[in-house]
Amino acid sequence: MGLKAIHFGGGNIGRGFVAEKLHMTGYEVVFVDVMDSIIEKLQSTKSYTVTEIGGEEEKVNTITNYRAINSKTHEADVIKEIASADLVTCAVGPNILKFIAPVIAKGIDQRTSSTPLAVIACENAIGATDNLAGHIKDPKNTPHEKHEEHDSKVRYANSAIDRIVPQQDADAGLNVKIESFFEWVVESTPWTKTGIKHPEIEGVKWVEGLVPYIERKLFTVNTGHAAAAYYGHNRHKKFIHDALEDHEIKKIVHEALAETSHLIVKKHGITNQEQKHYVNKIIKRISNPHLEDVVERVGRAPLRKLSRKERFLGPATELAERGDSVDALLGCIEMAFLFQNVEGDDESAELAKILKAHDAKSVVEKVCGLTEKDKIFPQVVKIVEKVQKA
């Protein structure tokens, strides 16, 4: 019997990145989603293409050997598939992990294989798999008395993913355009500490310590990308490369990444030269006009991006506690708070409502998760007061 992977999330990252690499490894991929339109397209189409752009030439990969299940209407089928799978991955968004946890818990409970199931969350968030595991092992999904048995049946591994998916063509269907560059780093410790070999996945870099990779990526790629988007939106730019052709915006992005680089170098022992090379590579990537990366797409979900552990406040909070400069990051935070009522983005509308309904301190506590004990708190409060007066 061949390898089988269950992937939650039929979106562009799921189809164009995760499933592409699983397919290349030889897995049969079973997509799981609650969106009728995506599931129906996957069920009625035997193949789709992934076009890698941004390199010297476009490369087209054809993805086959997949199935699709709607977990909203066929939960029992999903449980059965997980019970006999080798791997579970997801790309659903950090806030959705709690909703997919119950069905994964039921699938793990029904497993009889002596080989543990590998579970890897592929989300833009620190410790996403740990977060998913916490929901799966919540007593309402996995009773305490079953935890020991549960732990023998599964290995949870955090990962860091890095690949830009630009705006797709309106008539693309299931086909995905995606950046040729990618990085997928997964921690190997859950397997090595028990003497078991980790699963093989095309393109994955297995490492013992993942945190440096996650923070370097989140505080460089995501910080720089979002900074360009929010300043670009504020100055009415259409694409990220348009924003970065503005010398003032490009200078600000470099300044923000100089601040995050200071933290990354001091905290993780990465050399200044290595981090500088990484920053320059990232800015070159996101400046690529072939990606046609729309500013509003990159800026969407500002409530999540303004939260404490995210791309701006994550590094800024730590830097402030160390007494280091955060001026450029504070400017990015201001631009993110100004990303309000953007068409097609519910969070930007919710952000506008919150700013209108609450005083500045309450907004900072509610949106950013900061308290008066945080050194950066008064600076962020001033930003919010400024935005509310604008």
Short mmCIF file of C-alpha atoms in Angstrom, two decimals:
data_model
loop_
_atom_site.label_atom_id
_atom_site.label_comp_id
_atom_site.label_asym_id
_atom_site.label_seq_id
_atom_site.Cartn_x
_atom_site.Cartn_y
_atom_site.Cartn_z
CA MET A 1 0.00 0.00 0.00
CA GLY A 2 1.36 3.43 -0.96
CA LEU A 3 1.90 6.50 1.19
CA LYS A 4 -1.17 8.55 2.09
CA ALA A 5 -1.36 12.13 3.40
CA ILE A 6 -4.45 13.92 4.66
CA HIS A 7 -4.28 17.64 4.00
CA PHE A 8 -6.72 20.07 5.64
CA GLY A 9 -7.29 23.16 3.51
CA GLY A 10 -7.87 23.21 -0.23
CA GLY A 11 -6.59 26.75 -0.70
CA ASN A 12 -3.64 27.99 -2.74
CA ILE A 13 -0.93 27.10 -0.21
CA GLY A 14 -2.49 23.68 0.29
CA ARG A 15 -2.79 22.86 -3.41
CA GLY A 16 0.18 24.82 -4.68
CA PHE A 17 2.83 24.17 -2.04
CA VAL A 18 2.08 21.42 0.49
CA ALA A 19 0.23 19.04 -1.86
CA GLU A 20 2.75 19.71 -4.63
CA LYS A 21 5.63 18.53 -2.43
CA LEU A 22 3.63 15.57 -1.09
CA HIS A 23 2.73 14.54 -4.65
CA MET A 24 6.40 14.78 -5.68
CA THR A 25 7.29 12.48 -2.75
CA GLY A 26 4.78 9.86 -3.89
CA TYR A 27 1.92 10.44 -1.46
CA GLU A 28 -1.71 10.08 -2.41
CA VAL A 29 -3.18 13.33 -1.07
CA VAL A 30 -6.65 13.43 0.47
CA PHE A 31 -7.83 17.04 0.66
CA VAL A 32 -10.24 17.90 3.47
CA ASP A 33 -12.21 21.16 3.51
CA VAL A 34 -15.63 22.54 4.39
CA MET A 35 -15.97 24.71 1.29
CA ASP A 36 -18.34 22.97 -1.10
CA SER A 37 -16.98 24.73 -4.20
CA ILE A 38 -13.35 23.70 -3.61
CA ILE A 39 -14.23 20.10 -2.73
CA GLU A 40 -16.54 19.73 -5.73
CA LYS A 41 -13.85 21.05 -8.10
CA LEU A 42 -11.25 18.69 -6.64
CA GLN A 43 -13.65 15.75 -6.85
CA SER A 44 -14.56 16.45 -10.47
CA THR A 45 -11.04 17.21 -11.73
CA LYS A 46 -8.34 14.55 -12.07
CA SER A 47 -5.41 16.99 -12.20
CA TYR A 48 -4.40 20.62 -11.80
CA THR A 49 -1.19 22.55 -12.46
CA VAL A 50 1.22 24.44 -10.25
CA THR A 51 3.16 27.09 -12.16
CA GLU A 52 6.35 28.29 -10.49
CA ILE A 53 7.10 31.92 -11.36
CA GLY A 54 9.75 34.46 -10.49
CA GLY A 55 12.77 32.45 -11.60
CA GLU A 56 14.55 32.57 -14.95
CA GLU A 57 11.71 30.66 -16.56
CA GLU A 58 8.30 29.33 -15.58
CA LYS A 59 8.05 25.70 -14.53
CA VAL A 60 4.74 23.82 -14.64
CA ASN A 61 4.07 20.79 -12.44
CA THR A 62 0.95 18.65 -12.89
CA ILE A 63 -0.61 17.33 -9.67
CA THR A 64 -2.54 14.04 -9.79
CA ASN A 65 -3.33 11.14 -7.43
CA TYR A 66 -5.56 13.04 -5.03
CA ARG A 67 -9.06 12.78 -3.60
CA ALA A 68 -11.22 15.24 -1.68
CA ILE A 69 -13.68 14.97 1.22
CA ASN A 70 -16.07 17.55 2.66
CA SER A 71 -15.63 17.19 6.43
CA LYS A 72 -18.84 19.12 7.04
CA THR A 73 -20.96 16.39 5.41
CA HIS A 74 -18.68 13.31 5.49
CA GLU A 75 -16.85 13.45 8.82
CA ALA A 76 -16.87 9.65 9.23
CA ASP A 77 -14.97 9.29 5.95
CA VAL A 78 -12.32 11.76 7.13
CA ILE A 79 -11.90 9.83 10.41
CA LYS A 80 -11.45 6.60 8.48
CA GLU A 81 -8.81 8.16 6.20
CA ILE A 82 -6.82 9.58 9.14
CA ALA A 83 -6.93 6.19 10.87
CA SER A 84 -4.98 4.67 7.97
CA ALA A 85 -2.83 7.65 6.89
CA ASP A 86 0.92 8.21 7.20
CA LEU A 87 0.79 11.98 7.50
CA VAL A 88 -1.60 14.82 8.34
CA THR A 89 -0.82 18.38 7.24
CA CYS A 90 -2.87 21.56 7.25
CA ALA A 91 -2.85 25.07 5.82
CA VAL A 92 -6.12 26.52 7.14
CA GLY A 93 -5.02 29.61 9.07
CA PRO A 94 -3.97 29.67 12.75
CA ASN A 95 -7.47 30.60 13.93
CA ILE A 96 -9.06 27.53 12.31
CA LEU A 97 -6.86 24.90 13.99
CA LYS A 98 -9.32 24.43 16.85
CA PHE A 99 -12.07 23.53 14.37
CA ILE A 100 -10.13 20.75 12.63
CA ALA A 101 -8.83 19.27 15.91
CA PRO A 102 -11.90 17.17 16.87
CA VAL A 103 -11.97 15.11 13.66
CA ILE A 104 -8.18 14.57 13.80
CA ALA A 105 -8.51 13.40 17.41
CA LYS A 106 -11.17 10.86 16.38
CA GLY A 107 -9.00 9.61 13.52
CA ILE A 108 -5.97 9.15 15.77
CA ASP A 109 -8.11 7.31 18.33
CA GLN A 110 -9.09 4.75 15.68
CA ARG A 111 -5.53 4.04 14.51
CA THR A 112 -4.16 0.52 14.83
CA SER A 113 -0.88 0.92 12.94
CA SER A 114 2.34 0.53 14.95
CA THR A 115 3.85 3.44 12.99
CA PRO A 116 2.94 6.79 14.54
CA LEU A 117 1.03 9.29 12.45
CA ALA A 118 3.03 12.42 11.58
CA VAL A 119 1.14 15.70 12.11
CA ILE A 120 2.63 18.92 10.69
CA ALA A 121 0.78 22.25 10.66
CA CYS A 122 1.93 24.49 7.81
CA GLU A 123 0.84 27.91 9.07
CA ASN A 124 2.36 31.37 9.30
CA ALA A 125 2.54 31.20 13.08
CA ILE A 126 5.06 30.21 15.74
CA GLY A 127 4.32 26.82 17.30
CA ALA A 128 1.28 26.12 15.11
CA THR A 129 1.57 22.34 15.44
CA ASP A 130 1.89 22.67 19.23
CA ASN A 131 -1.25 24.78 19.14
CA LEU A 132 -3.08 22.17 17.04
CA ALA A 133 -1.87 19.38 19.36
CA GLY A 134 -3.20 21.32 22.34
CA HIS A 135 -6.66 21.44 20.75
CA ILE A 136 -6.52 17.76 19.76
CA LYS A 137 -5.51 16.73 23.28
CA ASP A 138 -8.10 18.96 24.93
CA PRO A 139 -10.18 16.68 27.21
CA LYS A 140 -13.31 17.33 25.16
CA ASN A 141 -11.52 15.81 22.13
CA THR A 142 -9.17 13.31 23.80
CA PRO A 143 -10.01 12.27 27.39
CA HIS A 144 -7.13 12.40 29.90
CA GLU A 145 -7.17 8.62 30.36
CA LYS A 146 -6.38 8.20 26.64
CA HIS A 147 -3.42 10.63 26.50
CA GLU A 148 -0.73 7.97 26.98
CA GLU A 149 -2.20 5.81 24.22
CA HIS A 150 -2.68 8.90 22.05
CA ASP A 151 0.98 9.94 22.44
CA SER A 152 2.11 6.50 21.23
CA LYS A 153 0.07 6.87 18.04
CA VAL A 154 1.25 10.29 16.84
CA ARG A 155 4.25 12.57 16.43
CA TYR A 156 3.60 16.33 16.33
CA ALA A 157 6.22 18.48 14.59
CA ASN A 158 6.31 22.25 14.25
CA SER A 159 7.32 23.70 10.92
CA ALA A 160 8.23 26.96 9.21
CA ILE A 161 7.03 27.55 5.66
CA ASP A 162 8.06 30.30 3.29
CA ARG A 163 6.60 30.67 -0.19
CA ILE A 164 4.74 33.59 -1.73
CA VAL A 165 1.42 32.88 -3.41
CA PRO A 166 0.46 35.98 -5.43
CA GLN A 167 -3.02 36.99 -6.56
CA GLN A 168 -4.40 34.26 -8.83
CA ASP A 169 -6.00 34.73 -12.25
CA ALA A 170 -9.78 35.00 -12.09
CA ASP A 171 -10.21 31.96 -14.35
CA ALA A 172 -7.48 29.86 -12.71
CA GLY A 173 -9.82 27.25 -11.26
CA LEU A 174 -7.72 24.78 -9.28
CA ASN A 175 -4.49 25.82 -11.00
CA VAL A 176 -2.04 27.77 -8.84
CA LYS A 177 0.68 30.30 -9.66
CA ILE A 178 3.34 30.30 -6.97
CA GLU A 179 6.80 31.68 -6.32
CA SER A 180 9.63 29.37 -7.41
CA PHE A 181 11.59 29.99 -4.19
CA PHE A 182 10.43 28.06 -1.13
CA GLU A 183 11.57 26.97 2.30
CA TRP A 184 9.89 24.28 4.41
CA VAL A 185 11.70 23.51 7.66
CA VAL A 186 10.37 20.87 10.07
CA GLU A 187 11.66 19.85 13.50
CA SER A 188 12.98 16.28 13.60
CA THR A 189 13.15 15.99 17.40
CA PRO A 190 9.75 14.23 17.85
CA TRP A 191 11.21 11.28 15.91
CA THR A 192 14.91 11.34 16.85
CA LYS A 193 14.21 11.42 20.60
CA THR A 194 12.33 8.11 20.29
CA GLY A 195 14.70 6.53 17.76
CA ILE A 196 12.18 6.58 14.89
CA LYS A 197 13.00 7.84 11.41
CA HIS A 198 11.06 10.92 10.35
CA PRO A 199 8.86 10.69 7.24
CA GLU A 200 10.33 11.60 3.87
CA ILE A 201 8.90 14.73 2.25
CA GLU A 202 10.35 16.31 -0.90
CA GLY A 203 11.98 19.68 -0.22
CA VAL A 204 11.73 19.59 3.59
CA LYS A 205 14.76 20.58 5.66
CA TRP A 206 14.73 18.64 8.94
CA VAL A 207 16.32 20.39 11.93
CA GLU A 208 16.70 19.76 15.66
CA GLY A 209 16.01 23.36 16.71
CA LEU A 210 13.25 25.12 14.78
CA VAL A 211 12.72 28.38 16.68
CA PRO A 212 15.60 30.29 14.99
CA TYR A 213 14.21 29.39 11.56
CA ILE A 214 10.63 30.31 12.47
CA GLU A 215 11.55 33.65 14.03
CA ARG A 216 14.03 34.55 11.28
CA LYS A 217 11.35 33.86 8.68
CA LEU A 218 8.44 35.50 10.54
CA PHE A 219 10.47 38.57 11.58
CA THR A 220 12.09 39.04 8.15
CA VAL A 221 9.86 37.71 5.36
CA ASN A 222 6.51 38.41 7.02
CA THR A 223 7.60 41.67 8.65
CA GLY A 224 9.08 43.02 5.42
CA HIS A 225 6.20 41.83 3.25
CA ALA A 226 3.54 43.32 5.56
CA ALA A 227 5.49 46.57 6.04
CA ALA A 228 5.61 47.08 2.27
CA ALA A 229 1.90 46.24 2.03
CA TYR A 230 0.67 48.63 4.75
CA TYR A 231 2.84 51.54 3.63
CA GLY A 232 1.95 50.72 0.03
CA HIS A 233 -1.77 50.73 0.82
CA ASN A 234 -1.40 54.05 2.63
CA ARG A 235 0.24 55.53 -0.47
CA HIS A 236 -2.21 53.94 -2.94
CA LYS A 237 0.21 51.47 -4.53
CA LYS A 238 -1.31 48.48 -6.34
CA PHE A 239 1.44 45.87 -6.07
CA ILE A 240 4.19 45.14 -3.55
CA HIS A 241 6.83 45.77 -6.20
CA ASP A 242 5.22 49.19 -6.83
CA ALA A 243 5.53 49.97 -3.12
CA LEU A 244 9.19 48.96 -3.05
CA GLU A 245 9.97 51.10 -6.09
CA ASP A 246 9.09 54.03 -3.81
CA HIS A 247 12.52 54.84 -2.31
CA GLU A 248 11.00 56.11 0.92
CA ILE A 249 8.99 52.92 1.50
CA LYS A 250 11.97 50.75 0.61
CA LYS A 251 14.11 52.68 3.13
CA ILE A 252 11.45 52.19 5.84
CA VAL A 253 11.25 48.45 5.14
CA HIS A 254 15.04 48.20 5.43
CA GLU A 255 14.91 50.13 8.71
CA ALA A 256 12.24 47.81 10.13
CA LEU A 257 14.24 44.76 9.12
CA ALA A 258 17.40 46.28 10.63
CA GLU A 259 15.55 46.34 13.96
CA THR A 260 14.31 42.76 13.65
CA SER A 261 17.76 41.66 12.45
CA HIS A 262 19.29 43.09 15.61
CA LEU A 263 17.01 40.84 17.65
CA ILE A 264 17.58 37.76 15.47
CA VAL A 265 21.39 38.12 15.60
CA LYS A 266 21.50 38.70 19.37
CA LYS A 267 18.94 36.03 20.23
CA HIS A 268 19.85 33.19 17.89
CA GLY A 269 23.56 33.64 17.22
CA ILE A 270 23.12 34.14 13.49
CA THR A 271 25.97 36.29 12.15
CA ASN A 272 25.35 39.87 11.01
CA GLN A 273 26.63 39.00 7.55
CA GLU A 274 24.33 35.97 7.20
CA GLN A 275 21.28 37.94 8.34
CA LYS A 276 22.12 40.89 6.07
CA HIS A 277 22.37 38.50 3.10
CA TYR A 278 19.01 36.96 4.08
CA VAL A 279 17.33 40.40 4.32
CA ASN A 280 18.64 41.46 0.91
CA LYS A 281 17.46 38.16 -0.62
CA ILE A 282 13.98 38.61 0.88
CA ILE A 283 13.59 42.20 -0.32
CA LYS A 284 14.71 41.14 -3.79
CA ARG A 285 12.10 38.32 -3.72
CA ILE A 286 9.16 40.44 -2.67
CA SER A 287 10.19 43.17 -5.15
CA ASN A 288 9.81 40.78 -8.07
CA PRO A 289 7.26 42.30 -10.53
CA HIS A 290 6.48 38.84 -11.98
CA LEU A 291 4.68 37.97 -8.73
CA GLU A 292 2.13 40.78 -9.27
CA ASP A 293 1.53 40.62 -5.53
CA VAL A 294 -1.45 42.85 -4.67
CA VAL A 295 -0.96 45.10 -1.63
CA GLU A 296 -4.41 44.38 -0.18
CA ARG A 297 -3.85 40.62 -0.41
CA VAL A 298 -0.68 40.86 1.64
CA GLY A 299 -2.19 43.29 4.16
CA ARG A 300 -5.41 41.38 4.83
CA ALA A 301 -6.22 40.12 8.35
CA PRO A 302 -4.71 43.10 10.22
CA LEU A 303 -6.14 41.97 13.58
CA ARG A 304 -4.04 38.82 13.47
CA LYS A 305 -1.00 40.68 12.18
CA LEU A 306 -1.25 43.23 15.00
CA SER A 307 -1.34 40.55 17.71
CA ARG A 308 1.41 40.17 20.28
CA LYS A 309 3.35 37.24 18.81
CA GLU A 310 3.06 38.34 15.20
CA ARG A 311 5.41 40.00 12.70
CA PHE A 312 5.50 43.52 14.20
CA LEU A 313 4.73 43.29 17.90
CA GLY A 314 6.54 39.97 18.34
CA PRO A 315 9.98 41.48 17.69
CA ALA A 316 9.06 44.99 18.86
CA THR A 317 7.97 43.79 22.32
CA GLU A 318 11.21 41.86 22.83
CA LEU A 319 13.36 44.71 21.52
CA ALA A 320 11.63 47.22 23.79
CA GLU A 321 12.22 45.00 26.83
CA ARG A 322 15.92 44.94 25.89
CA GLY A 323 15.97 48.73 25.58
CA ASP A 324 16.61 48.63 21.83
CA SER A 325 15.15 50.85 19.09
CA VAL A 326 11.70 50.03 17.70
CA ASP A 327 10.91 53.27 15.85
CA ALA A 328 10.58 51.69 12.40
CA LEU A 329 8.42 48.83 13.72
CA LEU A 330 6.17 51.34 15.48
CA GLY A 331 5.69 53.08 12.12
CA CYS A 332 4.65 49.76 10.59
CA ILE A 333 2.20 49.20 13.45
CA GLU A 334 0.65 52.60 12.77
CA MET A 335 0.21 51.77 9.08
CA ALA A 336 -1.39 48.43 10.02
CA PHE A 337 -3.90 50.20 12.27
CA LEU A 338 -4.77 52.44 9.31
CA PHE A 339 -5.64 49.37 7.18
CA GLN A 340 -9.40 49.70 7.74
CA ASN A 341 -12.55 48.87 5.78
CA VAL A 342 -10.66 47.28 2.88
CA GLU A 343 -12.99 45.59 0.41
CA GLY A 344 -13.09 41.82 0.86
CA ASP A 345 -11.29 41.82 4.21
CA ASP A 346 -13.55 41.27 7.22
CA GLU A 347 -10.79 41.88 9.76
CA SER A 348 -10.08 45.36 8.41
CA ALA A 349 -13.78 46.21 8.88
CA GLU A 350 -13.73 44.75 12.41
CA LEU A 351 -10.58 46.76 13.19
CA ALA A 352 -12.39 49.97 12.19
CA LYS A 353 -15.30 49.09 14.50
CA ILE A 354 -12.97 48.36 17.44
CA LEU A 355 -11.11 51.64 16.96
CA LYS A 356 -14.39 53.51 16.93
CA ALA A 357 -15.93 51.74 19.94
CA HIS A 358 -13.03 51.70 22.42
CA ASP A 359 -10.46 54.04 23.96
CA ALA A 360 -6.82 53.64 22.92
CA LYS A 361 -5.72 51.59 25.95
CA SER A 362 -8.58 49.14 25.51
CA VAL A 363 -7.78 48.78 21.80
CA VAL A 364 -4.14 47.95 22.56
CA GLU A 365 -5.17 45.39 25.16
CA LYS A 366 -7.86 43.83 22.92
CA VAL A 367 -6.10 43.86 19.55
CA CYS A 368 -2.44 43.58 20.52
CA GLY A 369 -2.68 41.56 23.71
CA LEU A 370 -0.40 44.03 25.51
CA THR A 371 -0.73 45.23 29.11
CA GLU A 372 0.68 48.17 31.02
CA LYS A 373 3.46 45.88 32.25
CA ASP A 374 4.92 45.82 28.71
CA LYS A 375 7.51 48.55 28.07
CA ILE A 376 6.14 49.12 24.57
CA PHE A 377 2.55 49.60 25.81
CA PRO A 378 2.54 53.45 26.09
CA GLN A 379 4.15 53.84 22.66
CA VAL A 380 1.49 51.68 21.01
CA VAL A 381 -1.25 53.54 22.91
CA LYS A 382 0.07 56.83 21.42
CA ILE A 383 -0.08 55.32 17.94
CA VAL A 384 -3.68 54.23 18.43
CA GLU A 385 -4.64 57.67 19.77
CA LYS A 386 -3.07 59.22 16.66
CA VAL A 387 -4.95 56.82 14.35
CA GLN A 388 -8.25 57.47 16.15
CA LYS A 389 -7.82 61.22 15.66
CA ALA A 390 -6.96 60.88 11.96
#
